[in-house]
Coordinates of C-alpha atoms (C1' of nucleotides) in Angstrom, one line a residue:
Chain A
X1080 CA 0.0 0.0 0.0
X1081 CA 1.6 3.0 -1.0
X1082 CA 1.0 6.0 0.7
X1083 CA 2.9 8.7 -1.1
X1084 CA 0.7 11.5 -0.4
X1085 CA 3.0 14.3 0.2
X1086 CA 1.2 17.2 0.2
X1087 CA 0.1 18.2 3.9
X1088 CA -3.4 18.8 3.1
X1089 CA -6.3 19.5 0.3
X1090 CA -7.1 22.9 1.3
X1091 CA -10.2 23.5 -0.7
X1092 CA -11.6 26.9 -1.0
X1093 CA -8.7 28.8 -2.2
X1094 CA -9.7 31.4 -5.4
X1095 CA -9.0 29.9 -8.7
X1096 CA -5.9 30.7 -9.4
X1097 CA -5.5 32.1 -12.8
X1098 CA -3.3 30.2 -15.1
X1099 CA -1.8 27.8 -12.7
X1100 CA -3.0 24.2 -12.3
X1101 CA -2.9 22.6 -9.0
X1102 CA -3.5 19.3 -9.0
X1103 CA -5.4 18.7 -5.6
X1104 CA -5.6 14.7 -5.2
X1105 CA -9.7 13.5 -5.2
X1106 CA -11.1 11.0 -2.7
X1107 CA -10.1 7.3 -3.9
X1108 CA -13.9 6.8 -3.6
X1109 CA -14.9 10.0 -5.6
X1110 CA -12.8 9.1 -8.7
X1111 CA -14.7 5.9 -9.1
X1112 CA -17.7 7.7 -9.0
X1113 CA -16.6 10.9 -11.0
X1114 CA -16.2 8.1 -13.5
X1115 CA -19.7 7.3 -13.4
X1116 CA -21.3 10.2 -14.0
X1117 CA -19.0 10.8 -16.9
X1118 CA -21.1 8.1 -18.6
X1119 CA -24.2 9.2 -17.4
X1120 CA -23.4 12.8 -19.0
X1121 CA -21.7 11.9 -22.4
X1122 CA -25.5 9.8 -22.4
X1123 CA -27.5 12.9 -21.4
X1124 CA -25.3 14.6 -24.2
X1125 CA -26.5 12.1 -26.8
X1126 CA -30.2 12.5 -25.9
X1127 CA -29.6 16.2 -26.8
X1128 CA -30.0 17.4 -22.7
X1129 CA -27.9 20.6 -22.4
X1130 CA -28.7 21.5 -18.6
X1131 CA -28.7 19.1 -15.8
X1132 CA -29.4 19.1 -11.9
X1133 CA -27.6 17.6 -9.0
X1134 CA -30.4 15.5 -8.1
X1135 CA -31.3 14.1 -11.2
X1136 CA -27.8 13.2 -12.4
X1137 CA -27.5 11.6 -9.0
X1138 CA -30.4 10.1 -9.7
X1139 CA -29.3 8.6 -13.1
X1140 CA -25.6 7.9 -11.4
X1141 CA -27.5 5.9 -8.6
X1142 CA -25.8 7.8 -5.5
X1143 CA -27.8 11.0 -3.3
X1144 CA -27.6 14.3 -4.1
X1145 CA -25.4 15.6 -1.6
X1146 CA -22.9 12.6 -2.6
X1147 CA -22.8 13.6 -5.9
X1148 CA -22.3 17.4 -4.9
X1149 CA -19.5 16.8 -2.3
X1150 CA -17.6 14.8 -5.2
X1151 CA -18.2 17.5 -8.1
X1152 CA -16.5 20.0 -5.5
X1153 CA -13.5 18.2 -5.4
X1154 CA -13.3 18.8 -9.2
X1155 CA -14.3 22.4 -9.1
X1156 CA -17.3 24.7 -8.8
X1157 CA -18.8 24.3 -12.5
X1158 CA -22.8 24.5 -11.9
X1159 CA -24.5 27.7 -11.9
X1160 CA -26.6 28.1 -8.6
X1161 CA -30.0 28.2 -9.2
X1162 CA -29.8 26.3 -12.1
X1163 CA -27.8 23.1 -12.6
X1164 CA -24.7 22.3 -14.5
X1165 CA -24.4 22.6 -18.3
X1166 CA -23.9 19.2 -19.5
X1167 CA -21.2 19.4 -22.0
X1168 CA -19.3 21.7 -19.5
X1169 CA -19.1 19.6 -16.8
X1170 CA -18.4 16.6 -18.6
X1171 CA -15.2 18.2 -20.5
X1172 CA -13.7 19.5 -16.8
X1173 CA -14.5 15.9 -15.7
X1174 CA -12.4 14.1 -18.0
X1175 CA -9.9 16.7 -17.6
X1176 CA -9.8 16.0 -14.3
X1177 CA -9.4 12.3 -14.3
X1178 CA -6.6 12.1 -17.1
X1179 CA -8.9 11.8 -20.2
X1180 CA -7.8 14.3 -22.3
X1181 CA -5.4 12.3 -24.4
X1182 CA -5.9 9.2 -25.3
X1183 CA -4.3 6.3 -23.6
X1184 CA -2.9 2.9 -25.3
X1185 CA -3.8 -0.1 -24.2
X1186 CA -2.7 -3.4 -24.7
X1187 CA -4.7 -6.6 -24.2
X1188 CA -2.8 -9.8 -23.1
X1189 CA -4.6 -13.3 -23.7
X1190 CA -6.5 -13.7 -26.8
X1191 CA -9.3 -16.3 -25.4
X1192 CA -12.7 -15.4 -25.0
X1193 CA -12.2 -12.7 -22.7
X1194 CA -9.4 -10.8 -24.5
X1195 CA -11.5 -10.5 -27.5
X1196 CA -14.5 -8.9 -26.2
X1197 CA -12.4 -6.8 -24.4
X1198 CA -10.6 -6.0 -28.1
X1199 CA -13.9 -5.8 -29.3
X1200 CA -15.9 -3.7 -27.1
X1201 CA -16.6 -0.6 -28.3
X1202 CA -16.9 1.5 -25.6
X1203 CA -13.0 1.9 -24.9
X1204 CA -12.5 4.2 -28.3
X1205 CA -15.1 6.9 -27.3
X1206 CA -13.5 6.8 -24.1
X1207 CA -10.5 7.9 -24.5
X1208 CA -8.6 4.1 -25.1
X1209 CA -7.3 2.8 -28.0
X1210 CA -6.3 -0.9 -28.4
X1211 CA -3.4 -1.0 -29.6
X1212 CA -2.5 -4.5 -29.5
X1213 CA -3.1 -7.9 -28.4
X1214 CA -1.6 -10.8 -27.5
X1215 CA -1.6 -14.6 -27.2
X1216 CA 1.0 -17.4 -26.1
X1217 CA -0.7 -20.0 -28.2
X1218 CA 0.5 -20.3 -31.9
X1219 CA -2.8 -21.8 -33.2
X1220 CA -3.7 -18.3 -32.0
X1221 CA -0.8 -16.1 -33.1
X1222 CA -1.7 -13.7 -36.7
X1223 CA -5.6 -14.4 -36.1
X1224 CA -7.6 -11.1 -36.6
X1225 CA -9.4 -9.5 -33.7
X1226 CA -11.2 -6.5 -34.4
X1227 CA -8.8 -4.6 -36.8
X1228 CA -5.9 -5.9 -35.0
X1229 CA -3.6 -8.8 -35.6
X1230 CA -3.0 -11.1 -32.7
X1231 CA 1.0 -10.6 -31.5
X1232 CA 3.1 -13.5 -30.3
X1233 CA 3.4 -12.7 -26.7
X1234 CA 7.4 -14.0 -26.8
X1235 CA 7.1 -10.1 -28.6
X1236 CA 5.7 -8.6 -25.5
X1237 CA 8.6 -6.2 -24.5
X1238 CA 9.1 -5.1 -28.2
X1239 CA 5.6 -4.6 -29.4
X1240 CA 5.3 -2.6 -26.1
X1241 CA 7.4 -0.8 -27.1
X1242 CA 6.7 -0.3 -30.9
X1243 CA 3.0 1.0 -30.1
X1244 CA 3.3 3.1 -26.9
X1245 CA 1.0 1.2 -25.1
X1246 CA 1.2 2.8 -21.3
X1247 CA -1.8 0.2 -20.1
X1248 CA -1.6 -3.3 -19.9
X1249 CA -5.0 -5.8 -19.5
X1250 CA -4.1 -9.1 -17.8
X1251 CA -6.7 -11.3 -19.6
X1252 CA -4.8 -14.7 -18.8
X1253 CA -5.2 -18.0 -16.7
X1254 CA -4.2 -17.7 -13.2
X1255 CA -1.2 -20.1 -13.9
X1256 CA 0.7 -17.2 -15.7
X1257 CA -0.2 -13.8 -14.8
X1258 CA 2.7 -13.0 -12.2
X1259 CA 4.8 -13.9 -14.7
X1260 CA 3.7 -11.6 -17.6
X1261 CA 3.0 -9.2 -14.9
X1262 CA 6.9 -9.4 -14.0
X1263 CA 7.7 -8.8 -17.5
X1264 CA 4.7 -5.6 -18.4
X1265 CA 6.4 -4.0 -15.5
X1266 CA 9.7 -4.5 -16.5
X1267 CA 8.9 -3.1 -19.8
X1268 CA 8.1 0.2 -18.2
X1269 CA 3.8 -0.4 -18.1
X1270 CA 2.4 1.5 -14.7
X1271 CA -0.9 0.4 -14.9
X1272 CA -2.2 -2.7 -15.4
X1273 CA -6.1 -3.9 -14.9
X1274 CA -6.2 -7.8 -14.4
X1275 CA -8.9 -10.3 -14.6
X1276 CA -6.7 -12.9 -13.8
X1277 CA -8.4 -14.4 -10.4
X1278 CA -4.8 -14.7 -8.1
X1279 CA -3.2 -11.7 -6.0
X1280 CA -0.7 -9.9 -8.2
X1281 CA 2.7 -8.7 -6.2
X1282 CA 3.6 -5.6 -8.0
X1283 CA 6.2 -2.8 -6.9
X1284 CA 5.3 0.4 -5.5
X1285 CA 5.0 3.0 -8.5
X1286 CA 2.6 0.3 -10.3
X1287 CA -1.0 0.9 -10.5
X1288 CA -3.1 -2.7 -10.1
X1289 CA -6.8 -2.9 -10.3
X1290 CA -8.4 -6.4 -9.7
X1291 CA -11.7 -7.5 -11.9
X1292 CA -12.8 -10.7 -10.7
X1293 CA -16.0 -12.3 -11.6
X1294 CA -16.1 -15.3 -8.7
X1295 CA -15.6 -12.8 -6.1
X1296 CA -18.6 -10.3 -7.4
X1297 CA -20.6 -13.8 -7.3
X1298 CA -19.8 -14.5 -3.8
X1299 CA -20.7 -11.1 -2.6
X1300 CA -23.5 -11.6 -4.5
X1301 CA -24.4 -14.6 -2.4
X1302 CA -23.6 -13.5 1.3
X1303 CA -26.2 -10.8 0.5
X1304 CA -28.9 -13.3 -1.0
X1305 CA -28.4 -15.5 1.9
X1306 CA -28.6 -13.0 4.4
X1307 CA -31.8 -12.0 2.6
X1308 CA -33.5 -15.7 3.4
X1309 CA -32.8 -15.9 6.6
X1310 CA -36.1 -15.3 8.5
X1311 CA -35.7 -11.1 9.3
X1312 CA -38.6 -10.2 11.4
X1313 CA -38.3 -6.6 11.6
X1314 CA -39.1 -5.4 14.6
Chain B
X1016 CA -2.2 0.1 -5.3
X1017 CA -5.4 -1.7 -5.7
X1018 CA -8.4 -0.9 -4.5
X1019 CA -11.6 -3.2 -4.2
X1020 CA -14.5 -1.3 -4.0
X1021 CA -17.6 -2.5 -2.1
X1022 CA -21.2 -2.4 -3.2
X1023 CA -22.6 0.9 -3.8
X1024 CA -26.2 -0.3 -4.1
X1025 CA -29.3 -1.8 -3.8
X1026 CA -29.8 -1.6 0.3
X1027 CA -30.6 -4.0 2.4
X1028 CA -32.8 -4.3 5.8
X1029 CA -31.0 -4.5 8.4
X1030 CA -31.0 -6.6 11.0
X1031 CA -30.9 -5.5 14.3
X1032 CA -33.2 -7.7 16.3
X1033 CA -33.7 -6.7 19.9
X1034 CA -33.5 -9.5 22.3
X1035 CA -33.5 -12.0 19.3
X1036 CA -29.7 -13.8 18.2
X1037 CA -29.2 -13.0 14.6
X1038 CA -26.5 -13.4 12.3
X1039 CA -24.6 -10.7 12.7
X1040 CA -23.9 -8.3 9.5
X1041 CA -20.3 -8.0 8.0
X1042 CA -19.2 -4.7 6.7
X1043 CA -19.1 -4.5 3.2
X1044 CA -15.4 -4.0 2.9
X1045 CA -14.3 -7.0 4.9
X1046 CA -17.0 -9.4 3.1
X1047 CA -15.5 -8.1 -0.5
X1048 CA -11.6 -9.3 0.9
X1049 CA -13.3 -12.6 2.8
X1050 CA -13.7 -13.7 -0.6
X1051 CA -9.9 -12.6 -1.2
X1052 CA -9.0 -14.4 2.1
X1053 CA -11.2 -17.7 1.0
X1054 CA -9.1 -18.0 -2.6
X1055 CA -5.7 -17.9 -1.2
X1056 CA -6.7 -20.5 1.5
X1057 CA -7.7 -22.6 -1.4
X1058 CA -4.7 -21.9 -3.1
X1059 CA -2.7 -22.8 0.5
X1060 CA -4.7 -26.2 0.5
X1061 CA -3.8 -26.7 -3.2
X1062 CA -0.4 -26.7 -2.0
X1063 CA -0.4 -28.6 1.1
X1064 CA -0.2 -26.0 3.3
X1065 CA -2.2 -26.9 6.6
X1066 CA -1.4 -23.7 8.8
X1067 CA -1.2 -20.4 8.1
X1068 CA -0.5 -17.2 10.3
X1069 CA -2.7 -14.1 9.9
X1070 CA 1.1 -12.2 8.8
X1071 CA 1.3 -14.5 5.7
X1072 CA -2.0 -15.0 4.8
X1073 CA -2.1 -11.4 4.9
X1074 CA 1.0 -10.6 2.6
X1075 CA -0.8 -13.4 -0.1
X1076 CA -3.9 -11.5 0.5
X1077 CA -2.8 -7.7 -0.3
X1078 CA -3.8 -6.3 3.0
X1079 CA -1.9 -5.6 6.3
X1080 CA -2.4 -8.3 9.0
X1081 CA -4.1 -6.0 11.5
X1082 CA -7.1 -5.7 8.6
X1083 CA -6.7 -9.2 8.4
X1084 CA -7.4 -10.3 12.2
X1085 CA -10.2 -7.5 12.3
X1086 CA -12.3 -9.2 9.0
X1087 CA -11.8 -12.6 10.6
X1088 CA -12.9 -11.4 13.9
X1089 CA -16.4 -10.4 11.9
X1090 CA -16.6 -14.3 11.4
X1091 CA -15.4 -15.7 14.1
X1092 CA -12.4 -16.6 16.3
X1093 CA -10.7 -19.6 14.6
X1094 CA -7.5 -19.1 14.9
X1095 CA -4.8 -20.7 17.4
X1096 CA -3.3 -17.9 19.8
X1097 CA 0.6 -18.3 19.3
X1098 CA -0.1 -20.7 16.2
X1099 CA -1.9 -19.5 13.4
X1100 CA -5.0 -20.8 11.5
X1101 CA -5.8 -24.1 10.2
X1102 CA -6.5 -23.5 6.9
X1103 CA -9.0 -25.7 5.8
X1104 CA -10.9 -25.4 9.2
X1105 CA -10.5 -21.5 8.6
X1106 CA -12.0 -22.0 4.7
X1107 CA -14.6 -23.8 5.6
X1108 CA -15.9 -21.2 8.1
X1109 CA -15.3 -18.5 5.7
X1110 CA -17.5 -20.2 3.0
X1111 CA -20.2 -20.9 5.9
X1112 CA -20.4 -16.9 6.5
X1113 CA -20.6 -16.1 2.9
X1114 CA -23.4 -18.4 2.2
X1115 CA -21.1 -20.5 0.1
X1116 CA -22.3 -23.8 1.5
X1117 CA -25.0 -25.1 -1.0
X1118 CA -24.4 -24.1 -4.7
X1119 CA -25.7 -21.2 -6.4
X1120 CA -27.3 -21.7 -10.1
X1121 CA -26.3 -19.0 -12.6
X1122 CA -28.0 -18.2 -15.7
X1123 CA -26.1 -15.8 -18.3
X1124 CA -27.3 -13.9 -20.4
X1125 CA -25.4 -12.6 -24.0
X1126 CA -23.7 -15.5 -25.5
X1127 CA -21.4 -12.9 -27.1
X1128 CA -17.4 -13.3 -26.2
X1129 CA -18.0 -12.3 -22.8
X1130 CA -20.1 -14.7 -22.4
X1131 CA -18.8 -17.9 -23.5
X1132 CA -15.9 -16.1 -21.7
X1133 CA -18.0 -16.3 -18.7
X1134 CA -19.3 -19.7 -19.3
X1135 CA -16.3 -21.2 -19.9
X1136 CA -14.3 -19.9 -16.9
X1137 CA -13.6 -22.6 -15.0
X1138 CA -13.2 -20.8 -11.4
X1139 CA -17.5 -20.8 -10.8
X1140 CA -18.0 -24.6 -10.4
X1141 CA -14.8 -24.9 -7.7
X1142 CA -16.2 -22.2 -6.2
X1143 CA -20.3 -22.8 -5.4
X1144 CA -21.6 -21.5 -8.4
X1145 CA -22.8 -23.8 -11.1
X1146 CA -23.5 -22.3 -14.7
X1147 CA -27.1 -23.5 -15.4
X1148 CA -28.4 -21.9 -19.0
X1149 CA -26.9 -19.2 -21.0
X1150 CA -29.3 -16.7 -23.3
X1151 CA -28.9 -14.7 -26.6
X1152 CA -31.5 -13.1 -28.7
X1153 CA -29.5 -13.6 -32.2
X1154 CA -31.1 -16.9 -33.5
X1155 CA -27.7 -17.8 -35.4
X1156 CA -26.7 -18.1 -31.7
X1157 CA -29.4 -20.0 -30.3
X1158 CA -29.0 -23.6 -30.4
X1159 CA -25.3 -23.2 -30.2
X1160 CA -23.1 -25.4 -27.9
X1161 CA -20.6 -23.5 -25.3
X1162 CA -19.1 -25.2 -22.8
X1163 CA -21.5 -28.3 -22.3
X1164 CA -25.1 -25.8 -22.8
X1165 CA -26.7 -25.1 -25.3
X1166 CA -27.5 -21.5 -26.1
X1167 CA -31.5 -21.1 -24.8
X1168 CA -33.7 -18.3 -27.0
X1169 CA -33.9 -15.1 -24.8
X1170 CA -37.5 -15.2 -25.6
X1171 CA -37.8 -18.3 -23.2
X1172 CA -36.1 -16.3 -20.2
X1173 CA -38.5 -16.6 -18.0
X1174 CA -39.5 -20.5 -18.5
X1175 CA -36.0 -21.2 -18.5
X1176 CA -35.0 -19.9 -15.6
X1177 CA -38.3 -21.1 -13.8
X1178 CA -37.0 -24.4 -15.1
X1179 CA -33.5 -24.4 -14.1
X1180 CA -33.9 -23.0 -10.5
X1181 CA -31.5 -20.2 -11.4
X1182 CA -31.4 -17.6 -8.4
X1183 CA -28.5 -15.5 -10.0
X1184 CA -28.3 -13.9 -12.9
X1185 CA -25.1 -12.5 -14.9
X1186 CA -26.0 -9.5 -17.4
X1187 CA -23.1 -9.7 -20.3
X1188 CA -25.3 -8.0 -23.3
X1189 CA -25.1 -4.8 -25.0
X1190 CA -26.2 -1.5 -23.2
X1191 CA -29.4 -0.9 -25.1
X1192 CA -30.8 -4.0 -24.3
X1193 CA -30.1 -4.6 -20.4
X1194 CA -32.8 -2.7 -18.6
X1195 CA -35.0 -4.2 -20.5
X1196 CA -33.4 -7.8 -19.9
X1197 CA -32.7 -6.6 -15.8
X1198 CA -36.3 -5.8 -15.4
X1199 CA -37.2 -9.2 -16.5
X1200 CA -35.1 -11.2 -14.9
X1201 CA -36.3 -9.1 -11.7
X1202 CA -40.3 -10.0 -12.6
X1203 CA -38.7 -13.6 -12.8
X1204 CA -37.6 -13.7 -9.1
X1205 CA -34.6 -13.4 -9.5
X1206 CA -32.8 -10.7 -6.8
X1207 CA -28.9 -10.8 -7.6
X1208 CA -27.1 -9.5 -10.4
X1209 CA -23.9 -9.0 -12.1
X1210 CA -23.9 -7.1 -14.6
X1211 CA -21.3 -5.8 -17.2
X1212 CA -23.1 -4.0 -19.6
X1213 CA -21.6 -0.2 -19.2
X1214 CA -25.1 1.3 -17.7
X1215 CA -26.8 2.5 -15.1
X1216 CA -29.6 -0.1 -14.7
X1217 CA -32.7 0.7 -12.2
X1218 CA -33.5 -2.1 -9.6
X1219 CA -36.7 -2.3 -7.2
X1220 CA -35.2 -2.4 -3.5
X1221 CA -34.7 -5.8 -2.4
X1222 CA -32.5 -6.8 -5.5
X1223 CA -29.4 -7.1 -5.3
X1224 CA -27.3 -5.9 -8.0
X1225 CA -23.6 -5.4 -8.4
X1226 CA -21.8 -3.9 -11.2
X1227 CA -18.9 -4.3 -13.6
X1228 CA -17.0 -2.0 -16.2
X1229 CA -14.3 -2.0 -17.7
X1230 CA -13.6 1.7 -19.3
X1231 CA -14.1 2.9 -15.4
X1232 CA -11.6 0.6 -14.1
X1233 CA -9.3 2.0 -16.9
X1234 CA -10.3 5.4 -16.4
X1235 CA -9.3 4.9 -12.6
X1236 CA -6.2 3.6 -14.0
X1237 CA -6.0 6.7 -15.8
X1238 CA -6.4 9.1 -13.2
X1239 CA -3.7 7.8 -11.1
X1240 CA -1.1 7.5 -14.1
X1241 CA -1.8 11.1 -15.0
X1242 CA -1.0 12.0 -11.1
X1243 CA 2.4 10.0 -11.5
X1244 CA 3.5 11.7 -14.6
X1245 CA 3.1 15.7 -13.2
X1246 CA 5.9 16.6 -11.4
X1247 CA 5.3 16.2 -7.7
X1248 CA 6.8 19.5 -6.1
X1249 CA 7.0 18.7 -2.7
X1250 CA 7.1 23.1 -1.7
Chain C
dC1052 C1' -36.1 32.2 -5.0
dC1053 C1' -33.5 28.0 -6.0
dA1054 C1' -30.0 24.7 -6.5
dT1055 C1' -25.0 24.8 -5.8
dG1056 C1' -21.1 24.4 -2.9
dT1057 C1' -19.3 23.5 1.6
dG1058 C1' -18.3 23.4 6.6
dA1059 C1' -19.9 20.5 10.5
dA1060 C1' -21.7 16.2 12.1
dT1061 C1' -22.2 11.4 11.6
dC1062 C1' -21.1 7.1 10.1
dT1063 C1' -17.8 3.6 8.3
dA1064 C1' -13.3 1.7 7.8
dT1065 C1' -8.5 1.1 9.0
dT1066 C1' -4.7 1.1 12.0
dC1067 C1' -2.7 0.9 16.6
dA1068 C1' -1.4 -1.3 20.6
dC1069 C1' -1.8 -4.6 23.9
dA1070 C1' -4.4 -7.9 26.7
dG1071 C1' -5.2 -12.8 26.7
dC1072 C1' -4.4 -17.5 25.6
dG1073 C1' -2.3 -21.6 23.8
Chain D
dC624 C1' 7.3 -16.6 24.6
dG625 C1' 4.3 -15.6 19.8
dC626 C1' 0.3 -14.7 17.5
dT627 C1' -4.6 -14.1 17.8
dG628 C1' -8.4 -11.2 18.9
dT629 C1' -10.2 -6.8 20.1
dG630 C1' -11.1 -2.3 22.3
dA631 C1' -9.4 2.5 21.4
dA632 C1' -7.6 5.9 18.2
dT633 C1' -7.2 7.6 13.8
dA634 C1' -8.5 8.4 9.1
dG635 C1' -11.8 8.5 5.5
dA636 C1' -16.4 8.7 3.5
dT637 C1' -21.2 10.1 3.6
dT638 C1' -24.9 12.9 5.0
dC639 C1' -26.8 17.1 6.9
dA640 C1' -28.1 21.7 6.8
dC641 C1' -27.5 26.1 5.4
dA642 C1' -25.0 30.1 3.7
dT643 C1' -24.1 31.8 -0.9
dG644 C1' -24.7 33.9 -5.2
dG645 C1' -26.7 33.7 -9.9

DNA sequence: CCATGTGAATCTATTCACAGCG
DNA sequence: CGCTGTGAATAGATTCACATGG
């Protein structure tokens, strides 16, 4: 766990300061919703909505009001009081604010089923991510197309890295064999790497690792249910 | 740094019976790493391993040992003062509090990549959760074999899942389409669901349903890597 | 007026530190 | 002893409530 905050503290409520950026570090728990209502404003912005409230974006986001509020604060004061927040506005100081404003490479590793509707899923372009490669261990596997791209050898990991500027890495492998591509994404210079693999990763400090893992959303899934049947007399 | 995040939605009662002996609640943050805890024991029992001490079991976890002892402590005391846990005995407890102790009968639905991905992934059976029908609406799809189903007509949702006793439900279809499909799997009885279409999907109260996405994982990713890179001026 | 933006209060989670037991 | 289990302390997140300004 690295805790390499240094700045003493996020003094909010200082004047905008005119020409110069400080990046004030957001709430762990606010980025992953800032995320959120990203989505639910590029959406709003397809249907045409130009003006939107706190409550009914919270509403669409699935969090309260005053949630939604407190995060949008840590971002900036973009809404007009009174009125709401202008849809295209906010969204284009939210991405600026999470890192979206150039596009990021990604590289997907393990062309089974998984890697490919990863390659294939269309909501990484609009988003800022581009897939800029793929790759597979399995030679049957090797050259095949995927989307527009060409399955890589993955003995050509470090140099195909390399060759497309990829600066993300998706772990899309068995268990058996995702520390050691892991080792060698890291080596190569990748920071951040999203893995579906289902086994603890060890990375250094300086790497950024999110986890996705679909047997442990099911078995959260099922302490709840369970909980549910047991015989709950309120009151 | 990796961060689990824990369920931001559909509530639950509670249940705070005076004078009556309930099973008590877990926080939400410890259940989500019990089910971290549970996989590495199975990995340790894989491997022979018969004790464990919270410091180890901690380290293979990703957490600190202290958040370790607390989680357990939410279970149970099952460990060995001076000793260390028996891991199988620990694992089985574990499961018991999760509600892993009879299996749970999934039904998917989008027999697209992700979800013969899905279907296919070996880690559900091991774990409690047996893959029991899988869904698509494209009728060059229906019929089809993955894994050892056979793809059933989303038009027969409803009878199938009737039929096959399925109590969860894993969402892997396009974003257009899932309300519709959410809403009714919910008029079905069914009250847990993963999804992974890239929505925000409404959900009566007393459903429970958990979400996954990958362009927000990335866009977390991005946020962080965007931190790294500006030069950290430490005043 | 009205909805934003934000301190203050509350609630939840993590870490500390040590008592207690094998 | 050594390591678990747990109250107490700290840190973080959410909610409340209202001052603020278009």
């Amino acid at each position: 766990m690295s805790s390499l905050d240094s700045s003493p503290h996020a003094v909010e409520g200082t004047g905008a300061v005119p020409g110069g950026e400080v990046a004030k570090q957001i709430p762990p728990a606010a980025v992953a919703r800032l995320t959120i209502y990203l989505r639910a404003l590029n959406t709003l912005l397809a249907e045409g909505v130009e003006r939107v409230s706190s409550e009914s974006l919270a509403e669409a986001s699935g969090v309260s009001s005053s949630t939604l509020r407190k995060d949008l604060s840590y971002v900036g004061s973009y809404g007009t009081r009174g009125v709401g927040y202008e849809v295209q506005y906010l969204s284009r100081h939210i991405s600026a604010a999470l890192g979206l404003t150039h596009d990021w490479k990604v590289a997907i590793v393990g062309a089974g089923n998984l890697g490919k509707a990863l390659a294939r899923y269309g909501g990484f372009e609009t988003r800022g991510f581009d897939v800029v490669a793929i790759f597979d261990a399995d030679q049957m596997v090797v050259g095949n197309e995927v989307g527009w791209l060409r399955v890589s050898d993955v003995a050509d990991l470090e140099a195909v890295l390399e060759r497309t500027g990829a600066n993300m890495v998706v772990l899309a492998l068995p268990a058996a064999v995702a520390q050691a591509i892991c080792d060698r994404v890291v080596a190569a210079g990748v920071h951040s790497i999203l893995s579906f693999a289902p086994v603890m990763l060890q990375v250094p400090a300086g790497v950024n690792l999110r986890k996705v893992d679909m047997a442990t959303e099911l078995q959260i899934l099922a302490y709840h249910a369970q909980r549910a049947q047991t015989p709950d007399h309120t009151a």
